[in-house]
Amino acid sequence: MSPGPVRGATPNRRLGSVRGVSVLSPPGRRARPSAPETSRLSSAAREELRRRLLDLIEGHRVVIFSKSYCPHSARVKELFSSLGVECNILELDQVDNGASVQEVLSEITHQNTVPNIFVNKVHVGGCDRTFQAHQSGLLQKLLQEDPAYDYDLIVIGGGSGGLACAQEAAILGRKVMVLDFVAPSPQGTSWGLGGTCVNVGCVPKKLMHQAALLGQALTDSRRFGWEFSQQVKHNWGTLTEAVQTHVGSLNWGCRLSLREKAVAYVNAHGEFVEHHKVKATNGKGQKTCYTAAKFVIATGERPRYLGIQGAKEYCITSDDLFSLPYCPGATLVVGASYVALECAGFLAGLGLEVTVMVRSVLLRGFDQEMAERLGSSLERLGVRFLRKFVPVAVLQLQKGSPGKLKVVARSTEGPETVEGVYNTVLLAIGRDSCTKGIGLEKIGVKINEKNGKIPVNDMEQTNVPYVYAVGDVLEGKPQLTPVAMQAGKLLARRLFGGCLEKCDYVNVPTVVFTPLEYGCCGLSEERAAQEYQRENLEVYHTLFWPLEWTVACRDNNACYAKIICNKFDNERVVGFHILGPNAGEITQGFAAAMKCGLTKRLLDDTVGIHPTCAEVFTTLEITKSSGLDIMQKGC
Amino acid sequence: MAHLLRSRVPTWPPPPRGPSGHTHQEHDTGQQCYDLLVIGGGSGGLACAKEGTRWGLGGTCVNVGCIPKKLMHQAALLGGSLHDASHFGWEVAQPIRHDWRKMAEAVQNYVKSLNWGHRVQLQDRKVKYFNFKASFVNKHTVCGVSKGGKETLLSAEHIVIATGGRPRYPTHIEGALEYGITSDDIFWLKESPGRTLVVGASYVALECAGFLTGLGLDATVMMRSVPLRAFDQQMASLVTNHMASHGTRFLRGCIPLKVERLSDGQLQVTWVDLASDRKDTGTFDTVLWAVGRVPETGSLNLEKAGVWNSPDTQKILVDAQEATSVPHIYAIGDVAEGRPELTPTAIMAGRLLARRLCGQSSDLMDYDNVPTTVFTPLEYGCVGLSEEEAVARHGEDSVEVYHAYYKPLEFTVPERDASQCYIKVVCLREPPRLVLGLHFLGPNAGEVTQGFALGIK
């Protein structure tokens, strides 16, 4: 789904002085008049600046550190312009941290004068050295594309983020390779190109969610006058086949799209063996090495297993569920992540008996009021919750498709244990980054040892300047497909397109596709209270009864809308939450509005679209602090 | 939508800040005096009356048009879901059929429950309700005639005309009145309308034809010129393309000449194709007129109060304050000239007017950027300007259009045709490329458009 006219197709490679500011200033600082500046850089700031400078040098063919009034600088600029070579010029007298730049630059080059010239990552020197190089022919040699590497960019991991980055780099004319290899799950499930979202995430999940919604639609439709036989059954095989057919077509689409853009795709596991070099091992164990100037790690995550008896042998995860060759039957879902609740929701919606075992809270990190309301909506659908229990052993009672498993669970609050018999146990207790076994230690890329995630700066750059990371492997970033895609695309544009736009990780909307969908954008009530103090917030909320639910005689107090406003900033909306049908579709536009600085007043001034669920946000009147009743009457 | 004009007369509560402080009192003449008199009990009128009595608790107003329409639209969508369901593994034995009676009863019961809720709300808010047919006696006085013929004089400082409009019958067409129905009737039919001819190209026409087709009925739309006039025409043609590909028949460039009842009870319609001047006939069970609405101004004796209306449309001329040619008489909703005929717009205008009259705010209604959705089978949501209007206002060269066809994920498995799912954003070409209009054609367009409307505002 790409908008018609492609923007940014002709990259502006010139780094003007104004742009230089945004490259080189720490975030949040604005240009000050360029008074002579004494350097007071902390070591962290120095390190960051150094990284940015290296990035600038690495990322561009010609970089000239210059001063706008310097005649030597002007001569060098003329020289390159006469050679028809585009340069990236940073005028140190026009950026606010020019003095610091010059200081760090002299550490890198042992030259503290301008101009200071780099060609294809090689430090050429000042004005005289550049003209000498031009006369000797060295400059022309340096200007030729660096022949040392096989590729400009190798992306490890063919998921949403990696593919977006690879394709954008290819569109910008770079030579790009994607390495993608799916290690089979403990149950032996494997899949094609496209990563988690396409194969074992958003896409099959949303389709199964849709199947469950259609089940509800079948029930509703009778109230709306449709007549058909009482006997309605669901066929798991038909569903998984349809889902997998679609997934297969997407795999194919990914490959086709790479081929069209001349991105080399190798179905092999990539592992760094030395700087700028990866070893690719394919399914048959054949090994090939490739080199590249830059690398992007986009290996994503895989479901975590419990270290308990029987987990790997008998349990499945979301990696297996969407292509499970048999109906899972009575299912125990372990965990309360959104993956857990979504799976529990659609399995229940398909008519299966579902139990969710929760160690502590539902949807950690999400608004807890919303999480609890969502939990209740699942309960009303027949999902059973076992709170404050963790499984300690899974035993097979009977083989089969599905078989019978006994699960022993222990209370988190005491010695109590419970046992239950299920056909299927689905683990959804979290996901681990795929950052082990890819040779990061060989080239010194730091990972967070606790969670395996890769820390990056706001340019998605790791501590090794030519290595970047996008997607779920990132530390402290939202784990969402569109975010990874956006980050990957912008990264490629920065690396190869002379573009400076960074990925904005704030106010990213997200939706939990449980049968009653939950959409949110911005802060949870808990987080808002931390950031703004509870007394500075006003929370408006209401229950609502979708019109379509009235005739269908569905619950009149299940759907809920809430906004969190900052009283002292014009009642600016800092959190948006909706639990109701089509929450996904509703949230998108409101997220756009939040980017534009949505306030309560603007909501009030907007005419509702009648009759929809979304219009409830234009008539929110009851504050939580008033304690007024928000129950809807009727039916 | 009821057949009698109704007056609803609210009284201010004892102040907070009523403009004059006096409440409903009997004058020597026996004439009743109020602060605010609202003529017309539609959405706008109710909103105005309710807001007038208590700040901060403006309720949702319900229009008997939108609600049953959306419910029947939902019934039609569920028909599509039944079809999809088999692709998603649900085994539903054929045959599947639709029972109009059952649906209509469910919808009508719900609407009746809302009507009751409304009366209760008005009582709660100290709004006095009269079932009167009203007409002006002079600038401050209205004469109400009850069903029994009893006359009451009501006077008020401010008078709001919100009598709305009623579907127009093309009375010049033989048989139109005797045999045709309008949107006032379709939702209250006890029996299925069967094979239906919908005459008109308004959103009402397309919505009705859309859900009738979705319920499995044979529906034909006859229109003289373009569909959805005043809407973006590219979107309008996508809407009708989608309907046509799902079984709605279209007779374009045709106008009906007469309607006759055949001996078997069926209706025979004769029409002429304007391009070829050729006449043709067809038989239908139901003929639904959706050829626009006429404002209910005829019996108001507007001239006695000095209120001007348009000679062409009969609608009342208003300014940005909703004031008519008489400063203390206002008109909102469908009865006012040049206003979009939309329920929520009337509600908002009514509410804002009441707030201005109480001195609680001076905000005017913003008639630009009103989001709306046409609930055709593939929903069309929009806010802001159509492409045509944007070009007219800013010039062809200043306008840039970003657009995309898209395929909803849910359409893939049941192999639904997504060739009309389309998004268009009309912007100014100059950065920052201010968005002038947003147009969305696809499932749940109503829900999708609401949030974007905020961004555009």
CSV table of N, CA, C and O in Angstrom, one decimal, chain A residues 559-616:
chain,number,residue,atom,x,y,z
A,559,CYS,N,-18.0,-2.4,26.0
A,559,CYS,CA,-17.1,-1.5,25.3
A,559,CYS,C,-16.8,-0.3,26.0
A,559,CYS,O,-17.7,0.3,26.7
A,560,TYR,N,-15.6,0.2,25.9
A,560,TYR,CA,-15.1,1.2,26.8
A,560,TYR,C,-14.2,2.2,26.1
A,560,TYR,O,-13.3,1.7,25.3
A,561,ALA,N,-14.3,3.4,26.3
A,561,ALA,CA,-13.4,4.4,25.7
A,561,ALA,C,-12.9,5.3,26.8
A,561,ALA,O,-13.6,5.7,27.8
A,562,LYS,N,-11.6,5.7,26.6
A,562,LYS,CA,-11.0,6.5,27.7
A,562,LYS,C,-9.9,7.4,27.1
A,562,LYS,O,-9.2,6.9,26.2
A,563,ILE,N,-9.9,8.6,27.5
A,563,ILE,CA,-8.7,9.5,27.1
A,563,ILE,C,-8.1,10.1,28.4
A,563,ILE,O,-8.8,10.3,29.3
A,564,ILE,N,-6.8,10.2,28.3
A,564,ILE,CA,-6.1,10.8,29.5
A,564,ILE,C,-5.6,12.2,29.0
A,564,ILE,O,-4.9,12.2,28.0
A,565,CYS,N,-5.9,13.2,29.7
A,565,CYS,CA,-5.6,14.6,29.3
A,565,CYS,C,-4.7,15.2,30.3
A,565,CYS,O,-4.9,15.0,31.5
A,566,ASN,N,-3.8,16.1,29.8
A,566,ASN,CA,-2.9,16.8,30.7
A,566,ASN,C,-3.6,18.2,31.0
A,566,ASN,O,-3.7,19.0,30.1
A,567,LYS,N,-4.1,18.4,32.2
A,567,LYS,CA,-4.9,19.5,32.6
A,567,LYS,C,-4.2,20.8,32.3
A,567,LYS,O,-4.8,21.9,32.0
A,568,PHE,N,-2.9,20.8,32.5
A,568,PHE,CA,-2.1,22.0,32.4
A,568,PHE,C,-1.5,22.2,31.1
A,568,PHE,O,-0.6,23.1,30.9
A,569,ASP,N,-1.8,21.4,30.1
A,569,ASP,CA,-1.4,21.7,28.8
A,569,ASP,C,-2.6,21.7,27.9
A,569,ASP,O,-2.7,20.8,27.0
A,570,ASN,N,-3.6,22.6,28.2
A,570,ASN,CA,-4.7,22.7,27.3
A,570,ASN,C,-5.5,21.4,27.2
A,570,ASN,O,-6.2,21.2,26.1
A,571,GLU,N,-5.5,20.6,28.2
A,571,GLU,CA,-6.1,19.3,28.1
A,571,GLU,C,-5.7,18.5,26.9
A,571,GLU,O,-6.4,17.9,26.2
A,572,ARG,N,-4.3,18.5,26.7
A,572,ARG,CA,-3.8,17.7,25.6
A,572,ARG,C,-4.0,16.3,25.9
A,572,ARG,O,-3.8,15.8,27.0
A,573,VAL,N,-4.3,15.5,24.9
A,573,VAL,CA,-4.6,14.1,25.0
A,573,VAL,C,-3.2,13.4,25.0
A,573,VAL,O,-2.5,13.4,24.0
A,574,VAL,N,-2.9,12.7,26.2
A,574,VAL,CA,-1.6,12.0,26.2
A,574,VAL,C,-1.8,10.5,26.2
A,574,VAL,O,-0.8,9.8,26.0
A,575,GLY,N,-3.0,10.1,26.3
A,575,GLY,CA,-3.3,8.6,26.2
A,575,GLY,C,-4.7,8.4,25.6
A,575,GLY,O,-5.6,9.1,26.0
A,576,PHE,N,-4.8,7.5,24.7
A,576,PHE,CA,-6.0,7.2,24.0
A,576,PHE,C,-6.3,5.7,24.1
A,576,PHE,O,-5.4,4.9,23.8
A,577,HIS,N,-7.4,5.3,24.6
A,577,HIS,CA,-7.7,3.9,24.7
A,577,HIS,C,-9.1,3.5,24.3
A,577,HIS,O,-10.0,4.2,24.7
A,578,ILE,N,-9.3,2.5,23.6
A,578,ILE,CA,-10.6,2.0,23.2
A,578,ILE,C,-10.7,0.5,23.2
A,578,ILE,O,-9.8,-0.2,22.7
A,579,LEU,N,-11.7,0.0,23.8
A,579,LEU,CA,-12.0,-1.4,23.8
A,579,LEU,C,-13.3,-1.6,23.1
A,579,LEU,O,-14.4,-1.1,23.6
A,580,GLY,N,-13.3,-2.1,21.9
A,580,GLY,CA,-14.6,-2.2,21.2
A,580,GLY,C,-14.3,-2.8,19.8
A,580,GLY,O,-13.2,-3.0,19.4
A,581,PRO,N,-15.4,-3.0,19.1
A,581,PRO,CA,-15.3,-3.6,17.7
A,581,PRO,C,-14.5,-2.6,16.8
A,581,PRO,O,-14.7,-1.4,17.0
A,582,ASN,N,-13.7,-3.1,16.0
A,582,ASN,CA,-13.0,-2.3,15.0
A,582,ASN,C,-12.0,-1.3,15.7
A,582,ASN,O,-11.7,-0.2,15.1
A,583,ALA,N,-11.6,-1.6,16.9
A,583,ALA,CA,-10.7,-0.6,17.6
A,583,ALA,C,-9.4,-0.3,16.7
A,583,ALA,O,-8.9,0.8,16.7
A,584,GLY,N,-9.0,-1.3,16.0
A,584,GLY,CA,-7.8,-1.1,15.1
A,584,GLY,C,-8.1,0.0,14.1
A,584,GLY,O,-7.3,0.9,14.0
A,585,GLU,N,-9.2,-0.1,13.4
A,585,GLU,CA,-9.5,0.9,12.4
A,585,GLU,C,-9.8,2.3,13.1
A,585,GLU,O,-9.4,3.3,12.5
A,586,ILE,N,-10.3,2.3,14.3
A,586,ILE,CA,-10.6,3.6,14.9
A,586,ILE,C,-9.4,4.2,15.4
A,586,ILE,O,-9.2,5.4,15.2
A,587,THR,N,-8.4,3.5,15.9
A,587,THR,CA,-7.3,4.0,16.6
A,587,THR,C,-6.4,4.8,15.6
A,587,THR,O,-5.7,5.8,15.9
A,588,GLN,N,-6.3,4.2,14.4
A,588,GLN,CA,-5.3,4.8,13.4
A,588,GLN,C,-5.5,6.3,13.2
A,588,GLN,O,-4.5,7.1,13.3
A,589,GLY,N,-6.7,6.8,13.0
A,589,GLY,CA,-6.9,8.2,12.8
A,589,GLY,C,-6.6,9.0,14.0
A,589,GLY,O,-6.1,10.1,13.9
A,590,PHE,N,-7.0,8.5,15.2
A,590,PHE,CA,-6.8,9.2,16.4
A,590,PHE,C,-5.3,9.4,16.7
A,590,PHE,O,-4.8,10.4,17.2
A,591,ALA,N,-4.5,8.3,16.3
A,591,ALA,CA,-3.1,8.4,16.4
A,591,ALA,C,-2.5,9.5,15.6
A,591,ALA,O,-1.7,10.3,16.0
A,592,ALA,N,-3.1,9.7,14.4
A,592,ALA,CA,-2.6,10.8,13.5
A,592,ALA,C,-3.0,12.1,14.2
A,592,ALA,O,-2.2,13.0,14.2
A,593,ALA,N,-4.2,12.2,14.8
A,593,ALA,CA,-4.6,13.4,15.4
A,593,ALA,C,-3.7,13.7,16.6
A,593,ALA,O,-3.4,14.9,16.9
A,594,MET,N,-3.2,12.6,17.3
A,594,MET,CA,-2.4,12.9,18.5
A,594,MET,C,-1.0,13.4,18.0
A,594,MET,O,-0.4,14.2,18.7
A,595,LYS,N,-0.6,13.0,16.9
A,595,LYS,CA,0.7,13.6,16.3
A,595,LYS,C,0.5,15.1,16.1
A,595,LYS,O,1.4,15.8,16.1
A,596,CYS,N,-0.7,15.4,15.7
A,596,CYS,CA,-1.0,16.8,15.4
A,596,CYS,C,-1.3,17.6,16.7
A,596,CYS,O,-1.8,18.7,16.6
A,597,GLY,N,-1.2,17.0,17.9
A,597,GLY,CA,-1.4,17.7,19.1
A,597,GLY,C,-2.9,17.7,19.6
A,597,GLY,O,-3.4,18.8,20.0
A,598,LEU,N,-3.5,16.6,19.5
A,598,LEU,CA,-4.9,16.5,19.9
A,598,LEU,C,-5.2,17.0,21.3
A,598,LEU,O,-4.5,16.7,22.2
A,599,THR,N,-6.3,17.8,21.4
A,599,THR,CA,-6.8,18.3,22.7
A,599,THR,C,-8.2,17.8,22.9
A,599,THR,O,-8.9,17.5,22.0
A,600,LYS,N,-8.7,17.9,24.2
A,600,LYS,CA,-10.0,17.6,24.5
A,600,LYS,C,-11.0,18.5,23.8
A,600,LYS,O,-12.0,18.1,23.2
A,601,ARG,N,-10.6,19.8,23.7
A,601,ARG,CA,-11.4,20.8,23.1
A,601,ARG,C,-11.6,20.4,21.6
A,601,ARG,O,-12.7,20.5,21.1
A,602,LEU,N,-10.6,20.0,21.0
A,602,LEU,CA,-10.7,19.6,19.5
A,602,LEU,C,-11.6,18.4,19.4
A,602,LEU,O,-12.4,18.4,18.4
A,603,LEU,N,-11.6,17.5,20.3
A,603,LEU,CA,-12.5,16.4,20.3
A,603,LEU,C,-13.9,16.9,20.4
A,603,LEU,O,-14.8,16.4,19.6
A,604,ASP,N,-14.1,17.8,21.3
A,604,ASP,CA,-15.5,18.3,21.5
A,604,ASP,C,-16.0,19.1,20.3
A,604,ASP,O,-17.2,19.1,20.0
A,605,ASP,N,-15.1,19.7,19.6
A,605,ASP,CA,-15.5,20.6,18.5
A,605,ASP,C,-15.7,19.8,17.2
A,605,ASP,O,-16.1,20.3,16.2
A,606,THR,N,-15.3,18.5,17.2
A,606,THR,CA,-15.4,17.7,16.0
A,606,THR,C,-16.8,17.1,15.9
A,606,THR,O,-17.3,16.5,16.9
A,607,VAL,N,-17.4,17.1,14.8
A,607,VAL,CA,-18.7,16.5,14.6
A,607,VAL,C,-18.5,15.0,14.5
A,607,VAL,O,-17.6,14.5,13.8
A,608,GLY,N,-19.3,14.3,15.1
A,608,GLY,CA,-19.2,12.8,15.1
A,608,GLY,C,-19.8,12.3,13.8
A,608,GLY,O,-20.6,12.9,13.1
A,609,ILE,N,-19.3,11.1,13.5
A,609,ILE,CA,-19.8,10.4,12.3
A,609,ILE,C,-20.9,9.4,12.9
A,609,ILE,O,-20.6,8.6,13.7
A,610,HIS,N,-22.1,9.6,12.4
A,610,HIS,CA,-23.2,9.0,13.1
A,610,HIS,C,-23.7,7.9,12.2
A,610,HIS,O,-23.9,8.1,11.0
A,611,PRO,N,-24.0,6.7,12.6
A,611,PRO,CA,-23.7,6.2,14.0
A,611,PRO,C,-22.5,5.3,13.9
A,611,PRO,O,-22.5,4.3,13.2
A,612,THR,N,-21.5,5.6,14.6
A,612,THR,CA,-20.3,4.8,14.7
A,612,THR,C,-19.9,4.6,16.1
A,612,THR,O,-20.4,5.3,17.0
A,613,CYS,N,-18.9,3.8,16.4
A,613,CYS,CA,-18.3,3.7,17.7
A,613,CYS,C,-17.4,4.8,17.9
A,613,CYS,O,-17.2,5.4,19.0
A,614,ALA,N,-16.6,5.2,16.9
A,614,ALA,CA,-15.6,6.2,17.0
A,614,ALA,C,-16.1,7.5,17.5
A,614,ALA,O,-15.4,8.3,18.1
A,615,GLU,N,-17.4,7.8,17.2
A,615,GLU,CA,-17.9,9.1,17.6
A,615,GLU,C,-18.0,9.3,19.1
A,615,GLU,O,-18.2,10.4,19.5
A,616,VAL,N,-17.9,8.2,19.8
A,616,VAL,CA,-18.0,8.3,21.3
A,616,VAL,C,-17.0,9.3,21.8
A,616,VAL,O,-17.2,10.0,22.8
